[in-house]
XYZ file of C-alpha atoms in Angstrom:
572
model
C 22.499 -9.868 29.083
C 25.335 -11.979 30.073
C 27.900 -11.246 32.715
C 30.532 -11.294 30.054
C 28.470 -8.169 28.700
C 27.702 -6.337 31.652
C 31.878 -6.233 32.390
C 33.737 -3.371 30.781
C 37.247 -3.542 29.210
C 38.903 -2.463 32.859
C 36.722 -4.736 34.500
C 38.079 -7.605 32.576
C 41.657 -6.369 33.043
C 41.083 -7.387 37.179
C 39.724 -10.201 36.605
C 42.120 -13.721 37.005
C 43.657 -15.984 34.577
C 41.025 -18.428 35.635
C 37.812 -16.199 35.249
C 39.375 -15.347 32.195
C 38.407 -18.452 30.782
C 35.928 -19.543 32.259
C 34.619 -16.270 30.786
C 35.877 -17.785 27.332
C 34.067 -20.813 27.484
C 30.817 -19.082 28.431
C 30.995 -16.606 25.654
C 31.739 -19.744 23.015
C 28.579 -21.615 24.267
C 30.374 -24.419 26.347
C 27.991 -26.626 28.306
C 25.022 -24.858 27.117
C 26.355 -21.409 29.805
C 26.824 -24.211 32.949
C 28.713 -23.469 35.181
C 29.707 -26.031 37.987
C 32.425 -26.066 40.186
C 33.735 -28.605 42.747
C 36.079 -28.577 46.141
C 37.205 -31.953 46.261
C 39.370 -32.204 49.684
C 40.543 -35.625 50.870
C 39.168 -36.276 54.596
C 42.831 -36.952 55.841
C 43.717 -34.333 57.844
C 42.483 -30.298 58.887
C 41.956 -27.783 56.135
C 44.705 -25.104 56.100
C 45.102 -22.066 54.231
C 46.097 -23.109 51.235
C 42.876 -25.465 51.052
C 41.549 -22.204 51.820
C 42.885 -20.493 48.457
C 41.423 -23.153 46.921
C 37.693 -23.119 48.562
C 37.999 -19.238 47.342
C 38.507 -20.335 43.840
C 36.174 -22.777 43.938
C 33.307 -21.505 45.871
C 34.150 -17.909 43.987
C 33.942 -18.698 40.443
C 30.534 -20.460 40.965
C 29.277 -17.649 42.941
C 30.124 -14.830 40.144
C 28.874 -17.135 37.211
C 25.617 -18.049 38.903
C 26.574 -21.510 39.244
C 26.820 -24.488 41.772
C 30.289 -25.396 43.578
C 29.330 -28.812 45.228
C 31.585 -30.137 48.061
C 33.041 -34.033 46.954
C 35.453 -35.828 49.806
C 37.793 -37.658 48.297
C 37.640 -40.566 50.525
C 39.946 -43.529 48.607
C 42.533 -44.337 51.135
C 40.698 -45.470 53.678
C 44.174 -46.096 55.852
C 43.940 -42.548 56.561
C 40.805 -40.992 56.352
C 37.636 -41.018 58.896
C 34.761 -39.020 59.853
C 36.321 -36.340 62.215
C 38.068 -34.852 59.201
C 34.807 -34.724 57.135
C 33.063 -32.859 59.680
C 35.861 -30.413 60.586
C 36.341 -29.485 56.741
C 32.564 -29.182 56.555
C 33.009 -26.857 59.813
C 35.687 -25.071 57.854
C 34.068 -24.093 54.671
C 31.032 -22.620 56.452
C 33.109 -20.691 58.456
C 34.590 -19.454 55.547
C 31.565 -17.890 54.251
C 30.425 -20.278 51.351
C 27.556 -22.834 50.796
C 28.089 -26.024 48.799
C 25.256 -27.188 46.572
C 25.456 -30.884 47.100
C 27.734 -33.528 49.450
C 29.413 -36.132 47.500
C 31.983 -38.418 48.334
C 34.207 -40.573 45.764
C 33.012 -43.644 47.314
C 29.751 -43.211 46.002
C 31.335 -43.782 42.831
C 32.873 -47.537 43.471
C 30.520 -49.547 42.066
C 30.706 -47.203 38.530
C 34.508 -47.306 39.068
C 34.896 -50.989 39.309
C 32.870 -51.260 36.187
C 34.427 -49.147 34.744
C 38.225 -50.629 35.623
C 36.161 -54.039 33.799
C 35.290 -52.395 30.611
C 39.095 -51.235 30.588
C 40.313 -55.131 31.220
C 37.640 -56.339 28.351
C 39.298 -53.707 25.823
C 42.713 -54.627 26.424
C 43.496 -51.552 28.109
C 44.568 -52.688 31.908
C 46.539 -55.301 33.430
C 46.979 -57.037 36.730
C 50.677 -56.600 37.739
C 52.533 -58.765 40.422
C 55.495 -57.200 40.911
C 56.659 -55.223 43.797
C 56.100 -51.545 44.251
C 60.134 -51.371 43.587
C 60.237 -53.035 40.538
C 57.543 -51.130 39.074
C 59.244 -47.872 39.983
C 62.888 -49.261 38.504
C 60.825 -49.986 34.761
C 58.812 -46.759 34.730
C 62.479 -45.358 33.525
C 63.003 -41.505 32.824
C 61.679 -38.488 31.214
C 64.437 -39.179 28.366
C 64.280 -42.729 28.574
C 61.678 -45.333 27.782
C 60.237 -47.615 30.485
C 60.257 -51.022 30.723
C 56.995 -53.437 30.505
C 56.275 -55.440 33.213
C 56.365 -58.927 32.567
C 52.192 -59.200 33.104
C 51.677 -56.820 30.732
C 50.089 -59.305 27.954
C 48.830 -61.491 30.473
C 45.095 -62.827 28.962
C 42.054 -60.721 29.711
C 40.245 -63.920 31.543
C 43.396 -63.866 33.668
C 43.348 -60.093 34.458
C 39.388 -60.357 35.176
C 39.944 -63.348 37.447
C 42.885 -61.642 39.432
C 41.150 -58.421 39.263
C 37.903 -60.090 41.388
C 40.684 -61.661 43.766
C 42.078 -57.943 44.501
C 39.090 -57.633 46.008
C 38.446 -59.841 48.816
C 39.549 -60.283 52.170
C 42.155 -62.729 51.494
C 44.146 -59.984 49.104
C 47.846 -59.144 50.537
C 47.878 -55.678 50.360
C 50.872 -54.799 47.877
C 50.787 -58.176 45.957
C 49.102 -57.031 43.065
C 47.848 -53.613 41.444
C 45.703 -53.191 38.608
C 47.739 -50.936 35.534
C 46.429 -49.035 32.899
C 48.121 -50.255 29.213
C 49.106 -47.248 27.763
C 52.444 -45.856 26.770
C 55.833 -47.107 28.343
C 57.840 -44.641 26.109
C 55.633 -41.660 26.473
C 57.834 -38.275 28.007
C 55.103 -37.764 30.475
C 55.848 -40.118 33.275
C 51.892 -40.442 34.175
C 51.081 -42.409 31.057
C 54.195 -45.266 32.076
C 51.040 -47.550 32.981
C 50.285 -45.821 35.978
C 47.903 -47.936 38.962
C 44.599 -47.441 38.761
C 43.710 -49.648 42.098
C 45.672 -50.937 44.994
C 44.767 -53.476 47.628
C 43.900 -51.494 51.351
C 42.524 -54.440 53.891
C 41.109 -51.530 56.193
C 37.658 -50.776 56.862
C 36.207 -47.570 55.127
C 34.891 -44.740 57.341
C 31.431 -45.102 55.020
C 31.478 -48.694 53.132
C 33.188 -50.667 55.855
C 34.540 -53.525 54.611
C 32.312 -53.810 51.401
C 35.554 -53.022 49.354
C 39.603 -54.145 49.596
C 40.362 -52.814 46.440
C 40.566 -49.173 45.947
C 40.821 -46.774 43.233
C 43.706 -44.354 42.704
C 43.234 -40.538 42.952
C 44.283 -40.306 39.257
C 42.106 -42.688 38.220
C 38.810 -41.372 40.643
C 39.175 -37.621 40.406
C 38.420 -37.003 36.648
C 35.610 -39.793 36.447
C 34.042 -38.625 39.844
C 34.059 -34.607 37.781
C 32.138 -36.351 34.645
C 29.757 -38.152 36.581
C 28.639 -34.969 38.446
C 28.702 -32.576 35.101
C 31.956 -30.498 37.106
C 32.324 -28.018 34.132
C 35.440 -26.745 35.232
C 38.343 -28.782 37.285
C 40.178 -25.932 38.651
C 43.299 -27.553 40.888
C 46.732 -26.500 41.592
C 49.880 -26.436 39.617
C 51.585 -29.627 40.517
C 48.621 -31.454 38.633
C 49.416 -30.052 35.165
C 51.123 -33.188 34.107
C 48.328 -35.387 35.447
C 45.863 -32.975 32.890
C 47.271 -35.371 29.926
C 45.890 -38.511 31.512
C 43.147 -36.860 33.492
C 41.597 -36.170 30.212
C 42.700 -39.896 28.570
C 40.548 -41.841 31.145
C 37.801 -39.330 30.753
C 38.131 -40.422 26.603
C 37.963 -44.077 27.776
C 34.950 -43.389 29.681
C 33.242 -41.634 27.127
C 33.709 -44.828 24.977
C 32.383 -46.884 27.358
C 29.129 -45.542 27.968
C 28.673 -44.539 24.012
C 29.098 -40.612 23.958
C 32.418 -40.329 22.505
C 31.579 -38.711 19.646
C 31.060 -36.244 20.729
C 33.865 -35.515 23.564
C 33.353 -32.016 24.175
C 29.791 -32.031 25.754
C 30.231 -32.082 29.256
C 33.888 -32.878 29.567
C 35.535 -30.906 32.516
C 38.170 -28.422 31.386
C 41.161 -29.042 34.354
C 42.454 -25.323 34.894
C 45.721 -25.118 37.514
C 46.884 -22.038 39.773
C 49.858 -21.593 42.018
C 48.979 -22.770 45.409
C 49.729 -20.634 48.846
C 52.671 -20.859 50.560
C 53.933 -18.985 53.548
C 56.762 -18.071 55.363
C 57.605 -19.405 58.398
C 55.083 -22.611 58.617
C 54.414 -25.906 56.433
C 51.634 -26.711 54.381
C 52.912 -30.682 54.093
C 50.134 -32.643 55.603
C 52.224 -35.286 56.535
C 53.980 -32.926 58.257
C 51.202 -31.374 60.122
C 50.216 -34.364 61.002
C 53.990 -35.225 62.204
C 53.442 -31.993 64.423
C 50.058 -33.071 66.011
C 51.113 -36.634 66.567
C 53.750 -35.834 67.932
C 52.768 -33.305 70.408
C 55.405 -30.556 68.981
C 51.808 -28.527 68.953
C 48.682 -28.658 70.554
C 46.809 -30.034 68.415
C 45.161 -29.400 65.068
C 43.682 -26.286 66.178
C 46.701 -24.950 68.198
C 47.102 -21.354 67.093
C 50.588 -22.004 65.838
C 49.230 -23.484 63.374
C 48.339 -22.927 59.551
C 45.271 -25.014 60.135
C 41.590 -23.118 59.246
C 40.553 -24.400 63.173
C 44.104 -23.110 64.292
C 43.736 -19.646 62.937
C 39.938 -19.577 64.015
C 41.285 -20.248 67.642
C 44.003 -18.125 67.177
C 41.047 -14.952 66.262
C 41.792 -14.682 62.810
C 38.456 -13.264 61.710
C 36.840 -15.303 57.653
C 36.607 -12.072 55.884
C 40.542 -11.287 56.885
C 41.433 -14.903 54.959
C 39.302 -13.986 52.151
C 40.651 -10.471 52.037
C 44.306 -11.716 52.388
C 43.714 -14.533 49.413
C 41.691 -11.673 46.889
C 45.304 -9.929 47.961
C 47.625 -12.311 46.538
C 46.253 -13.529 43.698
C 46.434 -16.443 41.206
C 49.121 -16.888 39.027
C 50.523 -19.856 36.872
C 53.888 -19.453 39.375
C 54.770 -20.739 42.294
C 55.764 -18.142 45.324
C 56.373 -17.787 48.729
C 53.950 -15.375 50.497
C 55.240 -13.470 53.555
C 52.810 -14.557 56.754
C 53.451 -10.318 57.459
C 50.964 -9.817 54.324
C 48.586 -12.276 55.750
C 49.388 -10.634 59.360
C 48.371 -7.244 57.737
C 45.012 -8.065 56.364
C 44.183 -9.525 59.784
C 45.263 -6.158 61.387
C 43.216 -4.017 58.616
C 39.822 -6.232 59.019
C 40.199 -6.489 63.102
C 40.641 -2.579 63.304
C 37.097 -2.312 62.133
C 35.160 -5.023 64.237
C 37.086 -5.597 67.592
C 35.929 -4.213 70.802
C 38.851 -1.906 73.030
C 39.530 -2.967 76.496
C 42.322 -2.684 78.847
C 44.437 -5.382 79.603
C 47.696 -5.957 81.508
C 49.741 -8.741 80.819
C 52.639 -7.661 83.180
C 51.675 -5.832 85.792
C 52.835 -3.486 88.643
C 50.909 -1.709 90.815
C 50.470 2.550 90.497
C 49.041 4.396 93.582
C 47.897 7.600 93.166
C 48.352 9.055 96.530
C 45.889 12.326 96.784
C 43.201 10.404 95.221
C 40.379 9.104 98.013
C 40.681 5.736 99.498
C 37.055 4.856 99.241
C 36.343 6.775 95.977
C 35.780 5.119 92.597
C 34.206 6.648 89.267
C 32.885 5.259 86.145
C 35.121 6.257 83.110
C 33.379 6.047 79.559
C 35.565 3.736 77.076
C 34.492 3.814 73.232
C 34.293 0.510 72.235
C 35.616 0.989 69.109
C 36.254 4.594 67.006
C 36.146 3.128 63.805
C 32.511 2.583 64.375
C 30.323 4.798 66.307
C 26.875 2.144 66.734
C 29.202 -0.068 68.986
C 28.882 2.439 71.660
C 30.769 2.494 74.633
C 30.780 0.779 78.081
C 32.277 2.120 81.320
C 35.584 1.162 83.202
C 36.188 2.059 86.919
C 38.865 4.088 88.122
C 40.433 3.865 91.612
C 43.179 4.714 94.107
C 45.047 1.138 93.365
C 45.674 0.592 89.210
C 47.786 -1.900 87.748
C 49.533 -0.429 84.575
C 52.106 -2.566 82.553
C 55.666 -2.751 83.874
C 57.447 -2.053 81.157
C 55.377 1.752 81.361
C 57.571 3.333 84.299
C 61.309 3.312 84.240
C 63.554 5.010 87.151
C 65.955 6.359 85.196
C 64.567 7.403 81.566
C 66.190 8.269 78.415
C 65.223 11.467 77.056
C 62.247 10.297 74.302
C 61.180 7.937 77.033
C 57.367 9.170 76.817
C 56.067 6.662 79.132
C 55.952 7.138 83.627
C 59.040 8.137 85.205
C 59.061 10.533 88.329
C 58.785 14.304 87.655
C 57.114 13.374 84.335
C 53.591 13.799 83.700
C 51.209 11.257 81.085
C 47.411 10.814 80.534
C 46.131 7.749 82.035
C 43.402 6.816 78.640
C 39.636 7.835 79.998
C 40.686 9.227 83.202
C 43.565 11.505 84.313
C 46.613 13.485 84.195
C 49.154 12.141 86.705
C 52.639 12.833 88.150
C 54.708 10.124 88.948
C 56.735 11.009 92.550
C 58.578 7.707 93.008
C 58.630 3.986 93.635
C 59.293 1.473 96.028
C 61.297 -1.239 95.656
C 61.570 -4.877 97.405
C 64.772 -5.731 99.265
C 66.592 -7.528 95.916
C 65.570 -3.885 93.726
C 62.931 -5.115 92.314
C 59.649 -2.542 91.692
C 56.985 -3.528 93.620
C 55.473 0.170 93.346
C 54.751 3.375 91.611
C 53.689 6.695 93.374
C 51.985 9.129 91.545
C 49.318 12.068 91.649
C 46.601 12.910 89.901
C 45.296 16.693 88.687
C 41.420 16.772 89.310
C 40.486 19.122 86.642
C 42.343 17.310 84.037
C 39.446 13.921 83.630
C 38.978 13.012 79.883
C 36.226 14.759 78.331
C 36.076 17.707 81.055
C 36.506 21.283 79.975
C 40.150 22.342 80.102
C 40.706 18.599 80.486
C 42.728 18.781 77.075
C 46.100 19.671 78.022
C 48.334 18.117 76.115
C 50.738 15.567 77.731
C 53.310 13.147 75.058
C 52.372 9.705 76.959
C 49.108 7.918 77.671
C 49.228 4.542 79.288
C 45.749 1.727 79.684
C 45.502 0.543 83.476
C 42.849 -1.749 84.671
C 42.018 -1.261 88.649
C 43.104 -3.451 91.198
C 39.632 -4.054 93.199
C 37.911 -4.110 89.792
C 39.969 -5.932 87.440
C 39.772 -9.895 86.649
C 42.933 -12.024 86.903
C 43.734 -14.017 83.143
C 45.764 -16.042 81.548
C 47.087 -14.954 77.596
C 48.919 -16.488 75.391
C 51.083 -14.385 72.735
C 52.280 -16.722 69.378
C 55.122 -16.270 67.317
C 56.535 -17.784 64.497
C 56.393 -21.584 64.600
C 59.734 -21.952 62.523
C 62.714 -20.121 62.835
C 63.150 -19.691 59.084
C 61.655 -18.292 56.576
C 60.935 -21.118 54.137
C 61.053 -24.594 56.417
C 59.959 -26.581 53.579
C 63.134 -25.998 51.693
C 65.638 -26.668 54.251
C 67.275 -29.932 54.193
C 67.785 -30.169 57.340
C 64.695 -32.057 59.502
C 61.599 -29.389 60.059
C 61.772 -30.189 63.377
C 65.265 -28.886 64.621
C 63.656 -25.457 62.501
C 60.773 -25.404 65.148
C 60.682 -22.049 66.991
C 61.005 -22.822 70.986
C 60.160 -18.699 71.737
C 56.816 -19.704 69.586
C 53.930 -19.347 72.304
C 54.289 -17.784 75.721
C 52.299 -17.854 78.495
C 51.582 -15.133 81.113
C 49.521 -16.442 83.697
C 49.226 -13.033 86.314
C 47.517 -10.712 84.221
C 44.853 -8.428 84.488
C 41.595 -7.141 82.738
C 39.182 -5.084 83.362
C 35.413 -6.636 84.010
C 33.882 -5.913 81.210
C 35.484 -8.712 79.407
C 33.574 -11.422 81.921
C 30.514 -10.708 79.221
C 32.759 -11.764 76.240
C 32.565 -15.031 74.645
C 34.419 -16.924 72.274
C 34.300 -15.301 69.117
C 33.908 -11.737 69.945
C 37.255 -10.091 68.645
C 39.197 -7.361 71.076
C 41.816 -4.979 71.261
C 44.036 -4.720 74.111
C 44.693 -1.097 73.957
C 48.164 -0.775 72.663
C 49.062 -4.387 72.826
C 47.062 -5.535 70.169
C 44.147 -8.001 68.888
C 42.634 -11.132 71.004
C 40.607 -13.141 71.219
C 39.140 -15.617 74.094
C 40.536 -19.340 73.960
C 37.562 -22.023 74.166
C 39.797 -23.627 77.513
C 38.085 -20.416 79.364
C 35.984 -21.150 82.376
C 33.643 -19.254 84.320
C 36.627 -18.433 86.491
C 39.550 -18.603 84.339
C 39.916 -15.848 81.185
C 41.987 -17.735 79.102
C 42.713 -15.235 75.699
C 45.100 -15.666 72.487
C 47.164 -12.737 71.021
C 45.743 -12.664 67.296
C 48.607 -10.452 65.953
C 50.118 -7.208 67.368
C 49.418 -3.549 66.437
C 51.764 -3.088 64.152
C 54.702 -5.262 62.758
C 57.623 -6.105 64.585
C 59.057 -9.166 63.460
C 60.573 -7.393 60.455
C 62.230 -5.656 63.033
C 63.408 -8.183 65.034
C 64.771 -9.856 61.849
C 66.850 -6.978 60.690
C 67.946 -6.616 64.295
């Protein structure tokens, strides 16, 4: 029984315009019930999370249709591609969750290309073309009016061969020729105005080396490199629709050429598009990415700023919240702007189930409680998480001298002001009930200390203990607490969609977007965390520890708060 059968009517209702048909094609017989998929990223730059919609797609529809997604760089432009981006996006994808079939790379597809771009001169069907990038972009016209030819556009075949050869060497001035497919000058669809098909690039490839000087264009690669690996199903984003229209013309011509063009539905790819992801308050541009990396507006690729798979990784965004986040949104044949709150959210939801509790405080100020012993200390139990009772529990030690979080005691307190003040009572979490009798202060006012007492019969998980109080506030102790640095993120623009603003993304850059506090406190059990292991900071919210930690330096990254403020601070 096929999958198709096995789903009921609801079933299908869920499932996405995509799986739709590819469900279609499998129930008409297409490819003999083959599915194959591809991820074809170009090794230019870090995966972000809109490559990561993709990968989901991808990966996805292979996995539900028992089929193969295989992993192909496209490595063409060898001016900006090189091996550190290969093995980052190969970092990436595992991370993610999914397993390619095979590695390919478009490069291993010159030698078939080249022929290929031969076959096309022999027929008639592409030119070498000595004008200037400019001129060619002045004839290609408009969408309502007809191009112009270039003058080489009849030039003799033995002439295009010859100059074709001479593309290719080391003597070739990059931009003094390009090799043109002859279609259709007049055609509405701008891609079939003769568009390149190679371009001179005098830099050494990151696998060839300098083998080649003549490279293949994207539009002219991509569909081949699908039909030479049986891809099934081309499934790319929305601003390739108009390139479907040629992307399935060269695949015609290559039919021809190797004899199987009659019959041009056995293993031809089907291109299917989807809206990619956008979010608020970031860019998805690579060039601008990598304007922000080389530029040292971030740190780096895998700063936590940024919308970079390694970025959001560092930053303690956990695979299966990405995952959950994209199955959220959807794929649509529109274009939208996702709000980076929904993405936020799904962090939030899949963190609330996995990450450890442990005190933390980022700005502290010391609380004494003055009838406890001087000497004494206890071992309080903390659950380590109560969504999840097998993570058990570890201990935290109480003490005469806590540090709680400044912002937790105020003087003079409003009314619903549930937090210390004097004459007020609140729960310090695992340990007591205490009443705050003053503070001191330094010579300019500042607080420099709390007083308070604590009720001995009133320990957490003691009988009677469960009086009810309206506050409870996380403390670490002073003797047994480690000092830390953490770093809290915000949003790395200032508006909501940066990509649409004329004005340069740079002047939109957040400067409140990462702060550091460097005197903070946490309790020792976090010296047996490693990078990786997700926490909550008890009513802060979720972090994570930052790979520049040393054995005597904590360094941790603020994931995302507890709940949602930024909508907040926007309407404020």
């Amino acid at each position: 029984m096929t999958s198709i059968e096995n789903n009921t009517n609801e079933e299908k209702r869920s499932l996405s315009f995509v799986e739709q048909l590819v469900e279609e094609d499998l129930a008409e017989g297409k490819n003999r019930g083959r599915i194959q998929t591809r991820f074809p990223p170009e090794p230019n730059g870090y995966l972000h999370i809109g490559h990561a919609k993709a990968i989901c797609m991808d990966f996805g529809v292979a996995e539900q249709y028992n089929g193969v997604c295989n992993l192909r760089f496209d490595d063409t432009n060898p001016s900006k591609e090189n091996t550190e981006y290969v093995e980052n996006i190969l970092h990436d994808i595992s991370w993610l969750g999914f397993k390619w079939g095979n590695i390919y790379y478009a490069s291993d597809y010159f030698e078939k290309l080249w022929e290929f771009a031969i076959w096309m001169i022999k027929k008639g069907l592409a030119y070498v073309d000595e004008q200037t990038s400019e001129e060619i972009a002045k004839q290609k016209g408009t969408p309502t009016t007809a191009g112009i030819p270039s003058p080489y556009r009849d030039r003799p075949i033995e002439e295009n061969l010859t100059l074709f050869e001479k593309m290719n060497t080391a003597e070739a001035v990059e931009g003094s020729m390009v090799l043109r497919a002859k279609l259709d000058m007049a055609n509405p669809n701008m891609h079939f105005r003769d568009p390149i098909m190679y371009r001179i690039i005098q830099i050494p490839h990151h696998r060839t080396g300098t083998k080649w000087h003549c490279y293949p264009m994207y539009d002219f690669a991509h569909g081949q490199s699908d039909y030479f690996e049986g891809v099934t199903h081309s499934i790319c984003t929305l601003e390739f629709v108009p390139h479907r229209p040629l992307y399935d013309k060269f695949i015609d011509f290559l039919k021809e050429s190797d004899g199987t063009s009659d019959n041009l539905n056995d293993n031809r790819p089907r291109q299917i598009e989807f809206n990619r992801l956008n979010l608020t308050y970031t860019v998805m541009s690579k060039r601008k990415l990598h304007t922000l990396v080389d530029e040292h507006l971030v740190n780096g690729w895998d700063d936590p700023r940024m919308p970079t798979l390694c970025g959001m990784r560092r930053r303690g965004y956990s695979p299966e919240s990405i995952r959950n986040f994209i199955d959220s949104i959807g794929y649509t044949k529109f274009d939208a702007l996702n709000d980076v709150a929904l993405l936020e959210a799904a962090v939030r939801e899949d963190l609330n189930k996995k990450a450890t509790r442990v005190s933390a405080v980022l700005d502290p100020v010391k609380l004494v409680i003055t009838n406890y012993p001087e000497d004494k200390t206890e071992e309080m139990e903390a659950i380590n998480n109560p969504e999840n009772e097998a993570d058990g529990s570890h201990t935290i030690t109480f003490s005469k001298y806590l540090w709680i979080e400044r912002a937790d005691f105020m003087e003079d307190a409003p009314k619903k002001f549930f937090r210390m003040t004097p004459g007020k009572e609140v729960r310090l979490k695992n340990a007591y009930i205490v009443n705050c009798t003053g503070c001191t202060k330094d010579v300019e006012g500042n607080i420099i200390e709390i007083q308070a007492e604590y009720d001995p019969d009133s320990k957490s998980g003691m009988p009677g203990s469960d009086r009810k109080v309206k506050g409870t506030l996380h403390w670490v102790s002073v003797n047994h607490s480690i000092k830390a640095e953490v770093r809290e993120y915000d949003r790395l623009f200032n508006v909501e969609n940066p990509s649409a603003d004329e004005r340069d993304f740079r002047e939109l850059l957040n400067p409140e977007s990462m702060k550091v506090h460097k005197n903070c406190y946490v309790e020792k059990f976090l010296s047996e965390k490693q990078p990786g292991d997700y926490l909550q900071f008890q009513r802060t919210g979720y972090f994570i520890l930052d790979p520049d930690t040393t054995a005597d330096h904590l360094v941790f990254n603020k994931t995302v708060g507890l709940k949602d403020t930024w909508a907040k601070k926007v309407k404020a």
